[in-house]
Every structure is written in C-alpha cells, then in structure tokens.
Amino acid sequence: MFLQELIVGKHIQLRSSSEADAAFILALRLDPTLNQYLNPTPPELSLQEEWIRKASARAGEYNFVIETKTGERLGVVSIYQIDDAVGTFNWGRWIIKPDAPMYTAIESTLLIYYLGFIVLGLETALSEVRTGNKTVIRFHQSYGVQILSEDELEIRYSYERAQFPALLKKFRGYHEFPLDGDLGHFVGLP
C-alpha cells in the first residue's frame, strides 16, 4: 500500500517507496556487506521496479525509504503481513547504509512502532532475524523483545504496544514524541 503522508521523526522520515527508488533499493540489496542475511535478490532493475509496483498495491503492506528530512536516502524498512483481526504486523526488510548516521537504526525503529501501534492501532509487532545477524539480534534484545521461537536459520520475536512507552523513555534523545499523553496525532497522520 502507498502511504501519501510522511512519517516524520526527529532527524529522519519514512517515505513510501516508489519505482524511482528501485536503483537505490537494488544497490542496497546487492551490496555484499549488507545482504549476507537477506533473501537473494535478482540483479535486474526491471524486476525491482516490478516488485515495488506490486508491493505498493498489496493490502496490508507498507514499504518505506528511510531518508533525512532533506531527502538523502539512508535505507529501507517495511511493515507487512498486517492482520487487523488479531492486531499484529510484521516489520523487516530493514537495510541501512553503512555510512548512515548512527541514530538511523533507533529512530527508524521508533517510527515503525509508532506507525504500527499508534497510527494503525495494532497490538503486537513481529519480526524475524537471521541467527547470524548478531548486531541486529543484540539491538532488538536490548529493548525487550520476546523470543517466540528459534531455529538454525531465524529467531522470531514479538514486541507489544504496551512496551512502547518504555522504549520511548529509553531512547528519549532520538525522538520528539511526548513521553506521556496521546501520541495519536503527533506526526500529522489521522
């Protein structure tokens, strides 16, 4: 699905990806320093453009470019497999350029949770991380995700909406959300 509005944070924003981002996204996915924990991606630009076109039309899925407020692209992230009936969403496809500012990972995580929990009104975030991706595993575990299952390939996590205020307090320097009160209209979305 394509979200017209930007999800705006302190330093960065999330913008729905478009076919114009295909070369950037493909370069991230084909970069050998970034793709060791990703599913294989075909190298053809036309296939990436087609994937973006189809993903933009799929219900229950939002794909974003992470960018500075001046439009410099820093990475990508997605919310997908939204299940309104049980109140869950999955988030991932998270790739950040190695030279992105260090706040990019934390702030993009906060914005994804804001979108899922506050804007979309869902209760549980799910994610999967490849077992070899130790940096991302440590990051997620540092703020209290719950391990649902683990095998030789992946660790599956959940994170609850009720935990979000504590995350905002932990990372208070990385956002401008109020630490108390209603977050519902903070970033300009209904």
C-alpha positions as a printed Julia matrix, in Angstrom:
190×3 Matrix{Float64}:
  0.0     0.0     0.0
  1.17    3.51   -0.66
  1.04    6.0     2.2
  0.79    9.59    0.95
  1.94   11.11    4.23
  5.48   11.08    5.52
  6.19    9.55    8.92
  8.4    12.29   10.33
 10.82   11.86   13.19
 13.46   13.99   14.85
 16.16   13.57   12.18
 14.68   11.23    9.6
 11.42   10.41    7.89
  9.84    7.38    6.28
  8.51    7.86    2.76
  6.63    5.25    0.77
  8.98    3.76   -1.78
  8.28    4.18   -5.48
  9.72    2.84   -8.71
 12.07    5.84   -8.71
 13.77    4.23   -5.68
 14.38    0.91   -7.43
 18.07    1.51   -8.25
 18.78    2.63   -4.67
 16.97   -0.36   -3.16
 18.6    -2.79   -5.56
 22.05   -1.39   -4.74
 21.37   -1.96   -1.02
 20.1    -5.5    -1.59
 23.05   -6.42   -3.83
 25.75   -4.89   -1.6
 27.75   -7.86   -0.24
 28.39   -6.06    3.06
 24.63   -5.68    3.6
 22.99   -8.72    2.02
 24.51  -11.65    3.87
 21.3   -12.08    5.94
 18.8   -11.25    3.16
 16.9   -13.46    0.78
 18.59  -13.48   -2.63
 17.62  -10.64   -4.96
 17.79  -10.82   -8.76
 20.1    -8.11  -10.14
 17.72   -6.81  -12.83
 16.46   -3.27  -12.21
 13.22   -4.01  -14.06
 12.41   -6.82  -11.59
 12.98   -4.48   -8.64
 10.7    -1.87  -10.25
  8.05   -4.53  -10.79
  8.36   -5.72   -7.17
  7.85   -2.15   -5.9
  4.86   -1.64   -8.2
  3.17   -4.83   -6.98
  4.05   -4.23   -3.32
  2.55   -0.73   -3.46
 -0.76   -2.28   -4.47
 -0.77   -5.09   -1.87
 -3.12   -4.68    1.08
 -1.52   -4.98    4.49
  1.94   -3.86    3.42
  3.87   -0.58    3.52
  7.39   -0.24    2.13
  9.45    2.81    3.03
 12.63    4.6     2.17
 14.35    5.9     5.28
 15.65    9.37    4.46
 16.88   12.57    6.02
 14.47   15.48    6.11
 16.38   16.88    3.11
 15.72   13.7     1.11
 19.05   11.86    1.39
 18.21    8.16    1.25
 19.66    6.16    4.14
 17.91    2.8     3.89
 14.65    0.91    3.67
 12.16   -0.72    6.03
  8.72   -2.33    5.71
  5.6    -3.19    7.64
  3.83   -6.2     6.14
  1.53   -9.12    6.96
 -0.8    -6.76    8.8
 -3.56   -8.76   10.44
 -6.22   -6.43   11.82
 -8.24   -9.38   13.16
 -5.54  -10.37   15.65
 -3.81   -6.97   15.85
 -0.39   -7.95   14.52
  2.09   -6.69   11.97
  5.47   -7.89   10.86
  8.32   -5.49   10.24
 11.58   -6.02    8.49
 13.26   -5.68    5.1
 15.35   -3.29    7.14
 18.57   -2.26    5.44
 20.58    0.8     6.41
 23.58    2.18    4.52
 26.84    1.69    6.42
 27.58    5.43    6.35
 24.13    6.45    7.65
 24.12    8.48   10.87
 24.15    6.26   13.93
 20.67    7.41   15.03
 19.1     5.99   11.85
 18.51    2.48   13.25
 16.99    3.62   16.53
 14.86    6.35   15.03
 13.56    4.19   12.16
 12.6     1.53   14.74
 10.67    4.11   16.77
  8.88    5.37   13.66
  7.92    1.84   12.57
  6.49    1.09   16.01
  4.7     4.46   16.02
  3.08    3.63   12.68
  2.11    0.1    13.72
  0.95    0.78   17.26
 -0.38    4.32   17.19
 -1.41    5.08   13.61
 -2.62    1.61   12.63
 -3.77    0.74   16.17
 -2.21   -2.73   16.23
 -1.11   -4.52   19.41
  1.83   -6.77   18.51
  4.87   -6.34   16.27
  6.5    -9.48   14.92
  9.91   -9.8    13.3
 12.41  -12.4    12.21
 16.18  -12.04   12.31
 18.69  -14.47   10.86
 20.61  -16.19   13.65
 23.96  -14.99   12.28
 22.93  -11.33   12.38
 24.29  -10.78   15.89
 24.27   -6.96   15.77
 20.56   -6.78   14.97
 19.77   -9.52   17.49
 21.57   -7.59   20.25
 19.79   -4.37   19.27
 16.32   -5.94   19.42
 17.04   -7.75   22.67
 18.35   -4.52   24.23
 14.84   -3.11   24.37
 12.9    -6.15   25.49
 11.57   -8.11   22.53
 10.22  -11.56   23.41
 11.62  -14.6    21.61
  8.76  -16.62   20.16
 10.85  -19.32   18.53
 14.32  -20.02   17.26
 15.85  -22.47   14.82
 19.13  -22.74   12.97
 18.02  -20.08   10.43
 15.98  -17.47   12.34
 14.91  -16.04   15.65
 11.27  -14.89   15.72
 10.35  -12.03   18.03
  7.31  -10.2    19.3
  7.05   -6.74   20.83
  3.87   -5.41   22.43
  2.26   -2.0    22.16
  2.21   -1.78   25.98
  6.05   -1.82   25.9
  6.29    1.17   23.53
  6.23    3.93   26.22
  9.25    2.34   27.93
 11.08    2.27   24.59
 10.33    5.96   24.08
 11.8     6.68   27.52
 14.87    4.54   26.86
 15.61    6.34   23.6
 14.3     9.8    24.62
 17.18   11.57   22.81
 16.21   10.01   19.47
 12.67   11.31   19.08
 10.33   14.16   19.82
  7.32   12.1    20.9
  5.76   13.12   24.21
  6.73   10.69   26.95
  3.26   10.97   28.46
 -0.07   11.58   26.79
 -1.69   10.86   23.46
  0.62   10.02   20.55
 -2.31    9.6    18.15
 -1.9    12.79   16.16
  1.76   13.55   16.75
  3.22   13.03   13.29
  0.38   14.52   11.3
 -1.47   11.32   10.49
 -5.08   10.71   11.45
